[in-house]
Coordinates of C-alpha atoms in Angstrom, one line a residue:
M23 CA -22.4 2.2 -25.3
R24 CA -21.5 3.9 -28.6
G25 CA -24.3 4.4 -31.1
G26 CA -24.5 2.8 -34.5
T27 CA -23.9 6.0 -36.6
P28 CA -21.7 5.8 -39.6
E29 CA -19.1 7.9 -37.8
N30 CA -19.0 5.5 -34.8
R31 CA -18.9 2.5 -37.1
L32 CA -16.0 4.0 -39.0
A33 CA -14.1 4.8 -35.7
D34 CA -14.7 1.2 -34.5
R35 CA -13.3 -0.2 -37.7
L36 CA -10.3 2.1 -37.6
R37 CA -9.6 1.2 -34.0
E38 CA -9.7 -2.5 -34.8
Q39 CA -7.4 -2.0 -37.8
L40 CA -4.9 0.0 -35.8
W41 CA -5.1 -2.4 -32.9
Q42 CA -4.2 -5.3 -35.1
A43 CA -1.3 -3.4 -36.6
V44 CA 0.2 -2.4 -33.3
V45 CA -0.1 -5.8 -31.6
D46 CA 1.4 -7.4 -34.7
G47 CA 4.3 -5.0 -34.5
E48 CA 3.6 -3.6 -38.0
E49 CA 4.6 0.0 -37.7
H50 CA 4.2 0.8 -41.4
R51 CA 0.8 -0.8 -41.5
A52 CA -0.3 1.2 -38.5
V53 CA 0.8 4.4 -40.2
D54 CA -1.0 3.5 -43.4
V55 CA -4.2 2.9 -41.5
V56 CA -4.4 6.5 -40.1
H57 CA -3.0 8.1 -43.2
A58 CA -5.6 6.4 -45.4
A59 CA -8.3 7.5 -43.1
A60 CA -7.0 11.1 -43.2
A61 CA -6.9 11.0 -47.0
D62 CA -10.6 9.8 -46.9
G63 CA -11.5 12.9 -44.9
V64 CA -11.4 11.8 -41.3
D65 CA -10.2 14.8 -39.3
E66 CA -6.9 14.6 -37.4
Q67 CA -8.4 15.3 -34.0
T68 CA -10.8 12.4 -34.4
L69 CA -7.9 10.2 -35.4
L70 CA -5.9 11.3 -32.4
L71 CA -8.6 11.1 -29.7
E72 CA -11.1 8.6 -31.0
V73 CA -8.7 6.1 -32.7
I74 CA -5.1 6.3 -31.5
A75 CA -5.9 7.3 -27.9
R76 CA -8.5 4.5 -27.6
V77 CA -6.1 1.9 -28.9
Q78 CA -3.5 3.1 -26.4
E79 CA -6.1 2.7 -23.6
K80 CA -6.7 -0.9 -24.8
I81 CA -2.9 -1.6 -24.7
G82 CA -2.9 -0.7 -21.0
V83 CA -6.0 -2.8 -20.3
E84 CA -4.5 -5.8 -22.0
W85 CA -1.2 -5.5 -20.2
A86 CA -3.0 -5.3 -16.8
A87 CA -5.0 -8.4 -17.7
D88 CA -1.7 -10.2 -18.5
R89 CA -2.7 -10.6 -22.1
L90 CA 0.3 -8.5 -23.3
T91 CA 3.8 -8.8 -22.0
V92 CA 5.8 -5.7 -20.9
A93 CA 7.8 -5.9 -24.1
Q94 CA 4.7 -6.1 -26.2
E95 CA 3.1 -3.1 -24.4
H96 CA 6.3 -1.1 -24.9
A97 CA 6.5 -2.0 -28.6
A98 CA 2.8 -1.2 -29.2
T99 CA 3.2 2.2 -27.4
A100 CA 6.2 3.0 -29.5
I101 CA 4.3 2.3 -32.7
N102 CA 1.4 4.5 -31.5
E103 CA 3.9 7.3 -30.8
R104 CA 5.3 6.9 -34.3
V105 CA 1.8 7.1 -35.7
V106 CA 1.1 10.4 -33.9
A107 CA 4.4 11.8 -35.2
S108 CA 3.6 10.7 -38.7
L109 CA 0.3 12.6 -38.6
A110 CA 2.1 15.8 -37.5
D111 CA 4.7 15.3 -40.4
R112 CA 1.8 14.8 -42.8
R113 CA 0.2 18.1 -41.7
R114 CA 3.4 20.0 -42.0
A115 CA 4.2 18.5 -45.4
A116 CA 0.8 19.7 -46.6
G117 CA 1.5 23.2 -45.5
R118 CA -1.5 23.4 -43.2
T119 CA -0.1 25.9 -40.7
Q120 CA -1.5 29.1 -39.2
A121 CA -0.4 32.1 -37.2
P122 CA -0.2 30.9 -33.6
R123 CA -2.9 32.2 -31.2
G124 CA -0.4 32.0 -28.3
R125 CA 2.4 29.9 -26.9
V126 CA 2.1 27.2 -24.3
T127 CA 4.4 24.6 -22.7
V128 CA 3.3 21.0 -22.3
S129 CA 5.3 18.9 -19.9
C130 CA 5.1 15.8 -17.7
I131 CA 5.8 16.1 -14.0
D132 CA 9.3 15.2 -12.9
G133 CA 9.4 11.4 -12.5
E134 CA 6.4 10.8 -14.9
W135 CA 7.3 8.5 -17.7
H136 CA 3.8 8.2 -19.2
A137 CA 4.2 10.9 -21.8
F138 CA 1.7 9.7 -24.4
P139 CA -1.3 11.6 -23.0
A140 CA 0.8 14.8 -22.9
R141 CA 1.9 14.2 -26.5
L142 CA -1.7 13.9 -27.6
V143 CA -2.6 17.1 -25.9
A144 CA 0.3 18.9 -27.5
E145 CA -0.8 17.7 -31.0
V146 CA -4.4 18.7 -30.4
L147 CA -3.4 22.2 -29.2
G148 CA -1.3 22.5 -32.3
L149 CA -4.4 21.7 -34.4
H150 CA -6.2 24.6 -32.7
G151 CA -3.5 27.1 -33.5
W152 CA -1.3 27.1 -30.4
R153 CA 2.5 27.2 -30.6
V154 CA 3.4 24.3 -28.4
D155 CA 6.7 23.6 -26.6
Y156 CA 6.4 19.9 -25.9
L157 CA 9.0 18.9 -23.3
G158 CA 8.1 15.2 -23.0
A159 CA 8.5 12.8 -20.1
Q160 CA 9.8 13.6 -16.6
T161 CA 11.0 17.1 -16.9
P162 CA 12.9 18.2 -13.7
T163 CA 11.2 21.2 -12.2
P164 CA 14.3 23.5 -12.3
H165 CA 14.7 22.8 -16.0
L166 CA 11.0 23.5 -16.6
V167 CA 11.2 26.8 -14.8
A168 CA 14.3 27.8 -16.7
H169 CA 12.4 27.0 -20.0
L170 CA 9.5 29.2 -18.9
H171 CA 11.9 32.0 -18.1
H172 CA 13.2 31.8 -21.6
T173 CA 9.9 31.4 -23.5
D174 CA 7.4 33.3 -21.3
P175 CA 4.4 31.2 -22.4
D176 CA 0.7 32.0 -21.8
A177 CA 0.4 28.8 -19.7
V178 CA 2.1 25.6 -18.8
L179 CA 0.2 22.3 -19.0
L180 CA 1.4 19.8 -16.4
S181 CA 0.5 16.2 -17.1
G182 CA 0.6 13.3 -14.6
S183 CA -0.8 9.8 -14.8
I184 CA 0.7 8.3 -11.6
A185 CA -0.6 9.7 -8.3
T186 CA 2.7 9.2 -6.5
H187 CA 4.1 12.1 -8.4
L188 CA 1.7 14.6 -6.7
P189 CA 4.2 15.9 -4.2
T190 CA 6.6 16.7 -7.1
A191 CA 3.7 18.2 -9.0
H192 CA 2.9 20.5 -6.1
A193 CA 6.4 21.8 -6.2
A194 CA 6.2 22.4 -9.9
V195 CA 2.9 24.2 -9.7
T196 CA 4.1 26.6 -7.1
A197 CA 7.4 27.2 -8.9
C198 CA 5.7 28.0 -12.2
Q199 CA 3.2 30.4 -10.5
A200 CA 6.0 32.1 -8.6
I201 CA 7.4 33.4 -11.9
G202 CA 4.0 34.4 -13.2
V203 CA 3.0 31.5 -15.4
P204 CA -0.4 30.0 -14.8
V205 CA -0.7 26.2 -14.5
L206 CA -3.3 24.0 -16.2
A207 CA -3.1 20.5 -14.7
G208 CA -4.5 17.3 -16.2
G209 CA -4.2 13.6 -16.1
R210 CA -5.4 10.8 -13.9
A211 CA -2.9 11.6 -11.2
F212 CA -4.9 14.7 -10.3
G213 CA -7.9 12.7 -9.2
P214 CA -11.6 12.5 -10.1
G215 CA -12.8 15.9 -11.3
G216 CA -9.3 17.3 -10.7
R217 CA -9.7 17.4 -6.9
Y218 CA -5.9 17.2 -6.3
A219 CA -5.2 19.9 -8.9
R220 CA -7.3 22.2 -6.8
A221 CA -5.7 21.0 -3.5
L222 CA -2.2 21.7 -4.9
G223 CA -3.2 25.2 -6.0
A224 CA -3.2 24.8 -9.8
D225 CA -4.9 27.6 -11.7
R226 CA -7.2 25.2 -13.7
W227 CA -7.7 21.6 -14.4
A228 CA -8.9 19.9 -17.6
P229 CA -10.2 16.4 -18.0
D230 CA -8.8 15.8 -21.5
A231 CA -7.4 17.4 -24.6
R232 CA -10.7 18.9 -25.6
G233 CA -11.0 20.4 -22.2
A234 CA -7.6 21.9 -22.4
V235 CA -8.5 23.6 -25.6
E236 CA -11.6 25.1 -24.0
V237 CA -9.7 26.4 -21.0
L238 CA -7.0 28.0 -23.0
A239 CA -9.5 29.5 -25.4
A240 CA -11.2 31.1 -22.4
G241 CA -7.9 32.5 -21.2
L242 CA -5.9 32.0 -18.0
A243 CA -5.0 34.9 -15.8
R244 CA -1.4 35.3 -15.0
P245 CA -0.5 34.9 -11.3
R246 CA 1.4 37.8 -9.8
P247 CA 5.1 36.7 -9.4
A248 CA 5.8 36.0 -5.8
A249 CA 7.8 33.8 -3.4
V250 CA 7.2 30.1 -3.7
R251 CA 4.4 29.0 -1.3
Q252 CA 5.2 26.7 1.5
V253 CA 3.6 23.3 1.3
S254 CA 1.7 23.7 4.6
E255 CA -0.1 26.8 3.1
D256 CA -2.0 24.5 0.7
L257 CA -1.9 21.3 2.8
P258 CA -2.0 22.2 6.6
H259 CA -2.6 18.6 7.6
L260 CA 1.1 17.9 6.8
V261 CA 2.1 19.5 10.1
D262 CA 1.6 16.1 11.7
Q263 CA 4.8 14.9 9.9
E264 CA 3.4 11.5 9.2
Y265 CA 4.0 11.9 5.4
T266 CA 7.6 12.9 6.1
M267 CA 8.2 9.9 8.4
V268 CA 6.8 7.4 6.0
V269 CA 8.8 8.7 3.1
Q270 CA 12.0 8.7 5.2
S271 CA 11.4 5.2 6.4
R272 CA 10.5 3.8 3.0
P273 CA 13.6 1.5 2.6
Q274 CA 13.3 0.0 6.1
L275 CA 9.5 -0.4 5.7
V276 CA 9.9 -2.4 2.5
K277 CA 12.7 -4.5 3.8
Q278 CA 11.0 -5.4 7.1
T279 CA 7.6 -6.1 5.4
L280 CA 9.3 -8.5 3.0
V281 CA 10.8 -10.3 6.0
E282 CA 7.5 -10.5 7.8
L283 CA 5.8 -11.8 4.7
E284 CA 7.7 -15.1 5.0
T285 CA 5.7 -15.7 8.2
R286 CA 2.4 -14.2 7.2
F287 CA 2.5 -15.7 3.7
P288 CA 4.8 -18.8 3.8
A289 CA 4.8 -19.2 0.0
V290 CA 7.3 -16.2 -0.1
R291 CA 9.9 -18.5 1.4
H292 CA 10.1 -20.4 -1.8
Y293 CA 10.2 -17.4 -4.2
S294 CA 13.0 -17.1 -6.6
D295 CA 15.3 -14.1 -6.6
V296 CA 13.3 -12.6 -9.4
Q297 CA 10.0 -13.1 -7.6
R298 CA 11.4 -11.6 -4.4
E299 CA 12.6 -8.6 -6.3
R300 CA 9.2 -8.1 -7.9
T301 CA 7.5 -8.4 -4.5
A302 CA 9.9 -5.8 -3.1
E303 CA 8.9 -3.5 -6.0
D304 CA 5.2 -4.1 -5.3
L305 CA 5.8 -3.2 -1.6
A306 CA 7.7 -0.1 -2.5
H307 CA 4.7 1.0 -4.7
I308 CA 2.3 0.4 -1.8
V309 CA 4.4 2.5 0.5
D310 CA 4.6 5.3 -2.2
Y311 CA 0.8 5.3 -2.6
L312 CA 0.4 5.3 1.2
A313 CA 2.6 8.3 1.5
T314 CA 0.8 10.1 -1.3
A315 CA -2.6 9.5 0.3
L316 CA -1.1 11.1 3.5
Y317 CA 0.2 14.0 1.4
V318 CA -3.2 14.9 -0.1
D319 CA -5.2 13.5 2.9
D320 CA -7.4 11.3 0.8
P321 CA -7.8 7.6 1.3
E322 CA -9.0 7.0 -2.3
V323 CA -5.5 7.5 -3.6
F324 CA -4.5 4.4 -1.6
T325 CA -7.6 2.3 -1.8
G326 CA -7.9 2.8 -5.5
F327 CA -4.3 1.7 -6.1
L328 CA -4.8 -1.4 -3.9
E329 CA -8.0 -2.4 -5.8
W330 CA -6.1 -2.0 -9.1
T331 CA -3.2 -3.9 -7.8
A332 CA -5.4 -6.7 -6.6
G333 CA -6.8 -7.0 -10.1
V334 CA -3.4 -7.1 -11.7
L335 CA -2.2 -9.8 -9.2
E336 CA -5.3 -11.9 -9.8
A337 CA -4.6 -11.8 -13.5
R338 CA -1.2 -13.2 -12.7
H339 CA -2.6 -15.9 -10.4
V340 CA -1.4 -14.3 -7.2
P341 CA -4.0 -14.5 -4.4
P342 CA -5.3 -11.3 -2.7
H343 CA -4.3 -12.8 0.6
S344 CA -0.6 -11.9 -0.1
L345 CA -1.6 -8.3 -0.5
L346 CA -3.5 -8.3 2.8
A347 CA -0.6 -10.0 4.6
G348 CA 1.7 -7.2 3.4
L349 CA -0.7 -4.5 4.6
D350 CA -0.9 -6.1 8.0
A351 CA 2.8 -6.3 8.3
L352 CA 3.1 -2.6 7.2
A353 CA 0.5 -1.5 9.7
G354 CA 2.4 -3.2 12.6
Q355 CA 5.5 -1.1 11.8
L356 CA 3.5 2.2 11.6
R357 CA 1.2 1.7 14.6
D358 CA 2.3 5.0 16.2
F359 CA 1.0 7.0 13.3
P360 CA -2.9 7.2 13.5
R361 CA -3.6 8.8 10.1
T362 CA -1.3 6.2 8.5
V363 CA -2.9 3.2 10.3
S364 CA -6.4 4.4 9.4
L365 CA -5.4 4.5 5.7
I366 CA -4.0 1.0 5.8
E367 CA -7.2 -0.3 7.5
Q368 CA -9.3 1.4 4.8
G369 CA -7.0 -0.2 2.2
S370 CA -7.4 -3.6 3.7
A371 CA -11.1 -3.3 3.8
A372 CA -11.2 -2.2 0.1
V373 CA -9.2 -5.3 -0.9
R374 CA -11.4 -7.7 1.2
G375 CA -14.6 -6.1 -0.1
R376 CA -13.4 -6.2 -3.7
P377 CA -15.9 -8.1 -5.9
A378 CA -15.0 -10.8 -8.4
P379 CA -12.4 -9.9 -11.0
R380 CA -13.4 -6.8 -13.0
P381 CA -11.8 -4.8 -15.8
V382 CA -8.8 -2.7 -14.6
L383 CA -8.0 0.8 -15.7
G384 CA -5.8 1.5 -18.7
P385 CA -3.4 4.4 -19.1
D386 CA -4.6 7.9 -18.7
L387 CA -6.2 9.8 -21.5
G388 CA -6.2 13.2 -19.9
V389 CA -3.9 16.1 -20.2

């Protein structure tokens, strides 16, 4: 729990003011809140990380709890992005610039649309004197590498919030290192303590923007340019081909599981076309997280997602039994793959053992 210091009370008040502005859709009022605070002496890093980032976290929590619609969540996020941009504009207008201490590239993994955490990191690094090339959401790896060839930065910071992008992140890490650029990974996708960043061979991991500043200040050694590593060099367990088979079978797995759900969970028979489409999307996400857990050989990728999904479904009045029925149907189709079946069994146990409804995780606040 936060203490009752004047600084904490001020941050609490600013968060509440900004929250009210963004949920009301009042962009100009949101900008005014942070600009007034900056004019009163609140430093920009505090505004970025203790006010704006915390409000963004609450946006995600409220969406997951079904207290914000998708449209409201998108609108609120867009306003927060405008607030961040306005602070950068304010800084430049005031002429507060300094000679860069080095150059870095900040980019999201290909397929990663959650760019807000990366944007915050880019702004904080700029505050600490770094020249930052911010590439935004879902940068294809070939384009990222081409940019690095052109700019030759001191490091590339790869951001990921969704664990299903880890295989793509792995390819990006090895491609960047192959041309001699060290990789600093960050974001919830890379797991607790950055365990998957290490598994994928990233040079370093940082838990948040402040951590990224510290890592870069200490310096990152440049890897010697070399041929791109083979996936099996970092992840030898993939030789069993279970990951590959699940990925290749994804469309059929989703289709057949949806068919079997009509027997295992009869309410599906009465779903509207929209409900069936959303159920198919949920099943596709389940298969994607199952495949990712196979890729990194860690059940927590899968069980954590299922617990989060159960919370979201409960908030939308969908019983957990529907999730268990889908997992049982999926297991039946994959019974010849021992590692996969074990993961599904662990996932089902996590859902069954889940306590009464609890707060769900908001969007990532890391690199």
